[in-house]
XYZ file of C-alpha atoms in Angstrom:
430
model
C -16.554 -20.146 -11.096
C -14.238 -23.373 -10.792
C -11.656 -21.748 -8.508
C -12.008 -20.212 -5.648
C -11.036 -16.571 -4.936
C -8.271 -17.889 -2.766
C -6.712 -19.716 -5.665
C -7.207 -16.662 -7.814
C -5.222 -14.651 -5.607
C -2.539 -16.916 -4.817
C -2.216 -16.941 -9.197
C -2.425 -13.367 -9.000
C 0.675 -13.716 -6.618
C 2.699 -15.508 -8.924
C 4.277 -12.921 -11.309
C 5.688 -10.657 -8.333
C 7.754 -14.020 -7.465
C 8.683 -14.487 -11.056
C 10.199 -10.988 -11.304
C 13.087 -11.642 -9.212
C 16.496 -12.882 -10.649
C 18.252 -15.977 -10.188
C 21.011 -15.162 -7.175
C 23.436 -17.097 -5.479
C 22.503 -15.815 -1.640
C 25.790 -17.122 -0.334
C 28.004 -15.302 -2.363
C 27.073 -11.577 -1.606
C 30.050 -9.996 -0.342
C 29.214 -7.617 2.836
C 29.077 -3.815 1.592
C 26.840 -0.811 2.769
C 23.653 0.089 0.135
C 21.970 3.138 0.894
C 18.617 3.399 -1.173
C 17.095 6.674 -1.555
C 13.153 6.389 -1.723
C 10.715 3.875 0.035
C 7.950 3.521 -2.831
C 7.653 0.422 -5.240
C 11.375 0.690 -6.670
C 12.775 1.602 -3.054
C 10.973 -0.510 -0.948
C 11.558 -3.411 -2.538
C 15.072 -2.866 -2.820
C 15.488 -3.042 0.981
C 13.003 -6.027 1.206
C 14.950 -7.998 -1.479
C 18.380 -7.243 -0.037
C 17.309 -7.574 3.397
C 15.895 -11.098 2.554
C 18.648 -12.522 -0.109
C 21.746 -10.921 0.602
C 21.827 -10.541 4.792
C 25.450 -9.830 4.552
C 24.833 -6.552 3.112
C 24.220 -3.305 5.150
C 20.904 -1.852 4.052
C 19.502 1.789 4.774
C 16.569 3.154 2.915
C 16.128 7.013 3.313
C 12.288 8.056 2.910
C 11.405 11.386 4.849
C 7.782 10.397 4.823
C 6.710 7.822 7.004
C 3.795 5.783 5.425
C 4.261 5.447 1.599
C 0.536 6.012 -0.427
C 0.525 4.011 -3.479
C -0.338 5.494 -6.928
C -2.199 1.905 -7.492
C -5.946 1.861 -6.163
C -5.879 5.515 -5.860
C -8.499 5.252 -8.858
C -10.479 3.320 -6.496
C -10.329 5.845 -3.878
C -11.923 8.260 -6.354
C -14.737 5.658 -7.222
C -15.548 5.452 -3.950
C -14.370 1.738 -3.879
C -11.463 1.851 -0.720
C -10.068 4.595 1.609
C -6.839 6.055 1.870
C -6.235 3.509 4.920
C -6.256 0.741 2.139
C -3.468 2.243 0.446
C -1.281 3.733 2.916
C 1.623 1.965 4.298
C 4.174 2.213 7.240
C 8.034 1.258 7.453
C 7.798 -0.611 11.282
C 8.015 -3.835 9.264
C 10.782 -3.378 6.810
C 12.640 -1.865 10.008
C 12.131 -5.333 12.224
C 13.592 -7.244 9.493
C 16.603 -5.261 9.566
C 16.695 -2.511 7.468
C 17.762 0.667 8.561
C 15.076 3.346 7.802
C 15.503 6.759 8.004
C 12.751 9.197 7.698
C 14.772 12.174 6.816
C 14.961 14.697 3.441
C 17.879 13.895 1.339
C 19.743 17.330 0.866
C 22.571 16.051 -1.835
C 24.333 13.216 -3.476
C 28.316 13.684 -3.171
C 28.719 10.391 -5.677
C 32.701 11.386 -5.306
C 32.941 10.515 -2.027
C 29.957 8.307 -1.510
C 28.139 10.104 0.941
C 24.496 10.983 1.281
C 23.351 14.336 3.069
C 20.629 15.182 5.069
C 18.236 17.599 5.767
C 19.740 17.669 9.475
C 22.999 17.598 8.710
C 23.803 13.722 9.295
C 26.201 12.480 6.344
C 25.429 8.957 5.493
C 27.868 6.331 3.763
C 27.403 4.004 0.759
C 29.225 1.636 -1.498
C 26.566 1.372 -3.804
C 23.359 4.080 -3.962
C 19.915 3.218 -5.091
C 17.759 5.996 -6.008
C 14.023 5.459 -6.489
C 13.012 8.733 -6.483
C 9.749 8.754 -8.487
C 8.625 12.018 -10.140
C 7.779 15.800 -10.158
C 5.025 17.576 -12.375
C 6.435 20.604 -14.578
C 4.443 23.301 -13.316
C 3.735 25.573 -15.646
C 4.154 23.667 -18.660
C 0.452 24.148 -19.424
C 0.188 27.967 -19.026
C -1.252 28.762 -15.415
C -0.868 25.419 -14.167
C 1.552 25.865 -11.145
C 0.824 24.162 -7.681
C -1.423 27.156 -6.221
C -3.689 26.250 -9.734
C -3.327 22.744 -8.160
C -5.320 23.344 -5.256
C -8.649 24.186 -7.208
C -7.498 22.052 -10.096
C -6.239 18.777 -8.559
C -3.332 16.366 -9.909
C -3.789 13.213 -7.493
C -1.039 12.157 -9.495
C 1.369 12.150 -6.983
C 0.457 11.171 -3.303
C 3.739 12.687 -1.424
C 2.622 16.200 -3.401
C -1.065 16.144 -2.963
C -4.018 13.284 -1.608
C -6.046 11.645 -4.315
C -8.610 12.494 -1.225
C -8.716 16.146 -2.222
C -9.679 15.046 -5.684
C -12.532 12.854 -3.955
C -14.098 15.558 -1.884
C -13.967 17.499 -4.682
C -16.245 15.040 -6.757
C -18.599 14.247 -4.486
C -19.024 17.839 -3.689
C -19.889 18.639 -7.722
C -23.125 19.402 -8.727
C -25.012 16.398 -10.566
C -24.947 17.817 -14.114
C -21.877 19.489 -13.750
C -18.586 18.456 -16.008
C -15.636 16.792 -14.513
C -12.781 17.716 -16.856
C -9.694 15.529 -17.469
C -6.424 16.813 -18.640
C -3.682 13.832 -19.725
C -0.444 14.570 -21.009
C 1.486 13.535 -23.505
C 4.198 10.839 -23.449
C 6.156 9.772 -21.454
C 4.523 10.162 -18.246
C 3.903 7.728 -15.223
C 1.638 4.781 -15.095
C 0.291 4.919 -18.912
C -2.832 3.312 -18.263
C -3.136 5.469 -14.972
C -5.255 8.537 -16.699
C -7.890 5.953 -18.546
C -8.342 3.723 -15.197
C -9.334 7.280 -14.104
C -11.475 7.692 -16.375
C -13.214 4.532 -15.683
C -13.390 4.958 -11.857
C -15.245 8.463 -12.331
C -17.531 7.403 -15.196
C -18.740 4.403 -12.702
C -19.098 6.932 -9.839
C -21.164 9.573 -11.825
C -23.172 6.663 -13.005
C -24.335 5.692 -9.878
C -24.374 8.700 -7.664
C -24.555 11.862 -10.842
C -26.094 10.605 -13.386
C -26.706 13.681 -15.439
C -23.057 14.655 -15.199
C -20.377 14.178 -17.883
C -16.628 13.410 -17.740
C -14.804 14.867 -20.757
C -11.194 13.703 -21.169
C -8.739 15.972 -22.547
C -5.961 14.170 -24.032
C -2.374 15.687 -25.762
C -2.100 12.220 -27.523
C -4.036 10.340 -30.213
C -3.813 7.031 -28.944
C -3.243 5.386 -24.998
C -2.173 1.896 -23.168
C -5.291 -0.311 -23.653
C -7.420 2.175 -25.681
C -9.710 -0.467 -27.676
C -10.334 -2.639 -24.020
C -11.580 0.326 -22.757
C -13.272 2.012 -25.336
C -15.478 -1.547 -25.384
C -15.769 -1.185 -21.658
C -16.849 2.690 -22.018
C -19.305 1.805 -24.359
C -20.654 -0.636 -22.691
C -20.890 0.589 -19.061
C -21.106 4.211 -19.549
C -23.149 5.252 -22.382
C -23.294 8.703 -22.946
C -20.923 10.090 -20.100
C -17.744 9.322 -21.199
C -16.090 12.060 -24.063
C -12.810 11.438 -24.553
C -10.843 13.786 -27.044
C -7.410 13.120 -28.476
C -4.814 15.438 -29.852
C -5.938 15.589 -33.282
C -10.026 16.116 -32.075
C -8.521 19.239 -29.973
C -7.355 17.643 -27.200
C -4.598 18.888 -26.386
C -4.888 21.568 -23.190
C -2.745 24.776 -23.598
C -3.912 26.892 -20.740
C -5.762 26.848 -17.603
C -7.718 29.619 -15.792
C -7.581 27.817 -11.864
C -9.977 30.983 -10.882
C -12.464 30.483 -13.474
C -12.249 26.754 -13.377
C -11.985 27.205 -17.178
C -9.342 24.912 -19.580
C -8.312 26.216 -23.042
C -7.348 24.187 -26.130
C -4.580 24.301 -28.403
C -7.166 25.456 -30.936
C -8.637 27.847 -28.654
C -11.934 26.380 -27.728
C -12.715 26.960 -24.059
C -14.497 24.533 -21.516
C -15.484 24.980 -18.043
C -15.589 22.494 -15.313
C -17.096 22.109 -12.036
C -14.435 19.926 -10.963
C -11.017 19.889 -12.883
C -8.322 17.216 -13.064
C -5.250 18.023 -14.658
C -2.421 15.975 -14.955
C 0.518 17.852 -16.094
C 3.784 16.339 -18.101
C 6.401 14.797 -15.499
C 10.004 14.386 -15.091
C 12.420 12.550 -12.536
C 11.782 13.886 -8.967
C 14.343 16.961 -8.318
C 16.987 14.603 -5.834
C 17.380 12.849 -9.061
C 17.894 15.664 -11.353
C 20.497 17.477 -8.627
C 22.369 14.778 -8.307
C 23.219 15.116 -12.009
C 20.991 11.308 -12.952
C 18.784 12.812 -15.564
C 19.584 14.163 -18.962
C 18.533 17.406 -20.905
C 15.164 15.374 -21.264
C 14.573 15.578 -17.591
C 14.731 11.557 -17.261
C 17.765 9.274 -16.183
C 19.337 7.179 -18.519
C 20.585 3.947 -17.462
C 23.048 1.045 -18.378
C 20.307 -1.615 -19.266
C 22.126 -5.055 -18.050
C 22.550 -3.103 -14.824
C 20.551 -0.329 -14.272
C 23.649 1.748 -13.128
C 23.182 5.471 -14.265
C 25.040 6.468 -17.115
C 25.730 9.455 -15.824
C 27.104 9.140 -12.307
C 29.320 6.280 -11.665
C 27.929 3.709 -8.982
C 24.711 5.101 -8.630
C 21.919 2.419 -9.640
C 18.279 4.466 -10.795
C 15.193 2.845 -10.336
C 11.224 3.178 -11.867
C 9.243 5.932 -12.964
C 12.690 8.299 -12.815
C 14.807 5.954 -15.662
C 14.514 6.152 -19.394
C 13.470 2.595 -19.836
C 11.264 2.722 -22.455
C 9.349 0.079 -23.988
C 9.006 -0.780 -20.239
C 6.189 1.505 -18.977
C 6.337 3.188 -15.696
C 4.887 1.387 -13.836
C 5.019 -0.113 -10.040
C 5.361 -3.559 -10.856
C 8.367 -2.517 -13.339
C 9.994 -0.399 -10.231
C 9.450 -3.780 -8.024
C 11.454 -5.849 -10.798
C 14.135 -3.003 -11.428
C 15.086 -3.164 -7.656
C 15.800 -7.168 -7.520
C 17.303 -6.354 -10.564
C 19.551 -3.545 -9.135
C 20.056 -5.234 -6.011
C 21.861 -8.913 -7.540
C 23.334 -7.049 -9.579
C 24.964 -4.444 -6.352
C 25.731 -8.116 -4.693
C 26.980 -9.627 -7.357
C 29.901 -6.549 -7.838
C 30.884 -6.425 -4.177
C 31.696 -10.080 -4.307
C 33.521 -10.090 -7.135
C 30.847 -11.662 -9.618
C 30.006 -10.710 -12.893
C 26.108 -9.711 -13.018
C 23.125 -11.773 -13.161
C 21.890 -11.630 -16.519
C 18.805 -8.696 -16.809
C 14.920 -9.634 -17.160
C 11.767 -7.064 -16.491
C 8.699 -8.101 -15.445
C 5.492 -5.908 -16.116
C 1.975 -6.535 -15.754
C -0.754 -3.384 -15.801
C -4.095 -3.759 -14.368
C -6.757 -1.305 -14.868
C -10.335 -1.886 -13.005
C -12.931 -0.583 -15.416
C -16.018 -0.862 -13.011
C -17.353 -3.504 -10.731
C -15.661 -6.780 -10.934
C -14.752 -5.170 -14.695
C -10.528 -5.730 -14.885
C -8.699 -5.949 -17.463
C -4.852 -5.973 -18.246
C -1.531 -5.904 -20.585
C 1.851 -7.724 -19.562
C 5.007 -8.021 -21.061
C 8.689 -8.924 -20.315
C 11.838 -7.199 -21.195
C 15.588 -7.395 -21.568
C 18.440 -5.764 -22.634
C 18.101 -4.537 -26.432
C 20.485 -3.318 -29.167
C 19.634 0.196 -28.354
C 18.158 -0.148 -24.805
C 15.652 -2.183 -24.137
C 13.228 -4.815 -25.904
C 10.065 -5.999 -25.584
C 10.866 -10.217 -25.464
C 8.530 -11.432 -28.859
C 5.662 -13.091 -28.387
C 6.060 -12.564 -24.144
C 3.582 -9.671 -23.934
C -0.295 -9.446 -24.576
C -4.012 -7.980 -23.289
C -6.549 -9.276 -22.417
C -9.112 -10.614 -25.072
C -11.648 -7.641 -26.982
C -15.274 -7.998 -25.976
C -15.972 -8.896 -29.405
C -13.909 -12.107 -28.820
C -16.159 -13.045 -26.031
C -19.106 -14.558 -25.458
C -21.572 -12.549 -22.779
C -21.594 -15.551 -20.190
C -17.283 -15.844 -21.443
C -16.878 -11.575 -21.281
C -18.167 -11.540 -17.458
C -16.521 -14.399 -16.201
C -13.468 -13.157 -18.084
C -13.406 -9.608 -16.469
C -14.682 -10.918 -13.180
C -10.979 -13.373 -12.543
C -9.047 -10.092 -14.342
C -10.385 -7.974 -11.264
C -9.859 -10.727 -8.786
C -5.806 -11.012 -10.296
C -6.122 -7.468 -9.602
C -6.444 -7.405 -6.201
C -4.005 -10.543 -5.592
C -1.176 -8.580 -7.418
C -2.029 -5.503 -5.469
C -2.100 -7.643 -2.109
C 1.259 -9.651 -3.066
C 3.480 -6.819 -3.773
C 2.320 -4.579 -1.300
C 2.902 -7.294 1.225
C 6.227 -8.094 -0.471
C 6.785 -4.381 -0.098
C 5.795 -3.639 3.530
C 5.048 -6.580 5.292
């Protein structure tokens, strides 16, 4: 290759830097911002403030004290990095300055601006953050509740349940036995989460059970980069890989956790020695008490600000807003907070706010030094938010691609990979 792997990470790097707004860092008038939730949207909410706007009086409240990311969990599964890789504490946000305290948030009185916690402690904002990411809707497929959970694993969300479990659970199955995969329909977070997944298994049963078979279960008929990966299917994992959308049966009605047995919507009946099943989502509960989300079980938000339309003053964050075109996705939650943050500065001083861009780029590994991706930028739309034309894209089909061009293509798309992952965890945490 030309470059070397330093230069491809420090590319890699660039679009995290690119994502935050233009600010004017002596302006901020002083104020107190509470942000509720230390994951991508949270996190680097505090970070950004703490850096750009030092006047301001920052706490983020996160009961847990190391944040797992959602990202490179795939990986985990494959075998490719531990949960040490993606596990990450606060001490560093907290020497910079930021206030962070690892307590349950109890209720949000937005009337009086007050936080409450789960030991009592009431804490004080002018402005409120919430990040709050997601909860599954047990029993939305019949039997699925979070005792079914323990024999049929999410991994979807790491504060509800280790992507570890789902490991052990793998390497534990029988070679010849089925892993079953059950994806929901839209929306849901991270859409090319489920068909990473997918990947990361297929290359794992590959090389340590080959005469098992994944079988992917899906409630829609199409997904985020479905012909890159379909190539990529093809042609690393021949023969293991069936994937089944909605109108092939796909859709999963019911689940029998003792039997380790999945029905479909037109009754046919499969049995798995280890099942995955990712149930249909909604903004996490603090969200949803605090009156944020809507009868869809989402928050809508004001898109040149992010404010809530809902609750006055309260800016929502990530995987928890109704956003779309914008996926939910980390890197979107990590450009919604500098978003959110200007925009908190900008209103205590006075200022009108900065002008709204998003940020998104979506990398999937597919196998070994096998990456691809999709990107796109967004702003404020007639009726939400748009899609800027001609800003987004994928990467190129295989059929584009010469066999010397395809590998050397893929190779640099895994190596951005890691850079982005490195940058905004670092920009996060460190």
């Amino acid at each position: 290759m030309a470059l070397s792997r330093r230069a491809f990470l420090a590319a890699a790097a660039l679009p995290a830097a690119l994502a935050a707004p233009r600010i004017a860092h002596a302006q901020a008038g002083a104020g107190r911002v509470v942000i509720i939730g230390g994951g991508f949207g949270g996190a680097s909410a505090a970070r950004f403030a703490r850096d750009n706007f030092p006047a301001l009086d920052i706490t983020l409240i996160e009961r847990s004290r190391s944040f797992t990311t959602c990202p490179y969990g795939n990986l985990v599964l494959a075998g490719r990095r531990d949960m040490n890789s993606i596990t990450f504490g606060y001490e560093k946000l907290a020497a910079r300055g930021v206030r962070v305290v690892h307590q349950s948030v109890v209720a949000v009185d937005a009337g009086a601006k007050q936080v409450r916690l789960a030991d009592g402690a009431q804490v004080p904002y002018d402005r409120l953050i919430m990040s709050p990411g997601i909860d599954l809707r047990w029993g939305a497929i019949e039997g699925y509740d979070e005792a079914a959970s323990e024999r049929m694993p999410h991994g979807w969300v790491p504060s509800l349940q280790p992507i570890s479990l789902l490991r052990r659970q793998l390497e534990a199955m029988p070679d010849g036995g089925n892993f079953i995969m059950v994806i929901p329909d839209n929306p849901f977070r991270c859409p090319p989460g489920p068909y990473e997944r997918i990947s990361m298994v297929a290359e794992y049963l590959k090389r340590a059970k080959p005469r098992s078979k994944l079988i992917a279960l899906d409630a829609k008929n199409g997904f985020s980069k479905q012909p890159l990966l379909q190539d990529a299917w093809a042609e690393l994992y021949p023969g293991i890989i069936e994937w089944r959308g909605a109108s092939n049966d796909g859709r999963v009605t019911r689940v029998n956790a003792a039997a380790m047995e999945v029905e479909t919507e037109f009754g046919e009946k499969l049995k798995g020695a280890v099942v995955n099943v990712i149930p249909p989502q909604m903004a996490a509960k603090i969200a949803r008490d605090a009156g944020l989300a809507n009868q869809s079980g989402w928050c809508p938000i004001k898109p040149a600000t992010l404010e809530s339309t809902q609750v006055e003053g309260i800016h929502v964050l990530g995987d928890a807003t109704i956003a779309a075109p914008m996926p939910k996705s980390g890197f979107i939650a990590s450009s919604h907070a500098k978003h959110a943050v200007a925009c908190i500065a900008a209103s205590l001083a006075g200022r009108a706010p900065p002008a709204a861009t998003f940020f998104n780029t979506c990398y999937s590994h597919v196998g070994p030094d096998y990456g691809i991706s999709i990107v796109g930028v967004f702003r404020p739309g007639a009726n939400g938010f748009a899609e800027v034309e001609g800003s987004g894209g994928v990467s190129p089909r295989n059929a584009t691609l010469s066999a010397e061009r395809r590998r050397e293509h893929r190779q640099l798309e895994a190596l951005y990979a890691d850079g982005w992952y490195e940058s905004i965890t670092g920009e996060m945490f460190g």
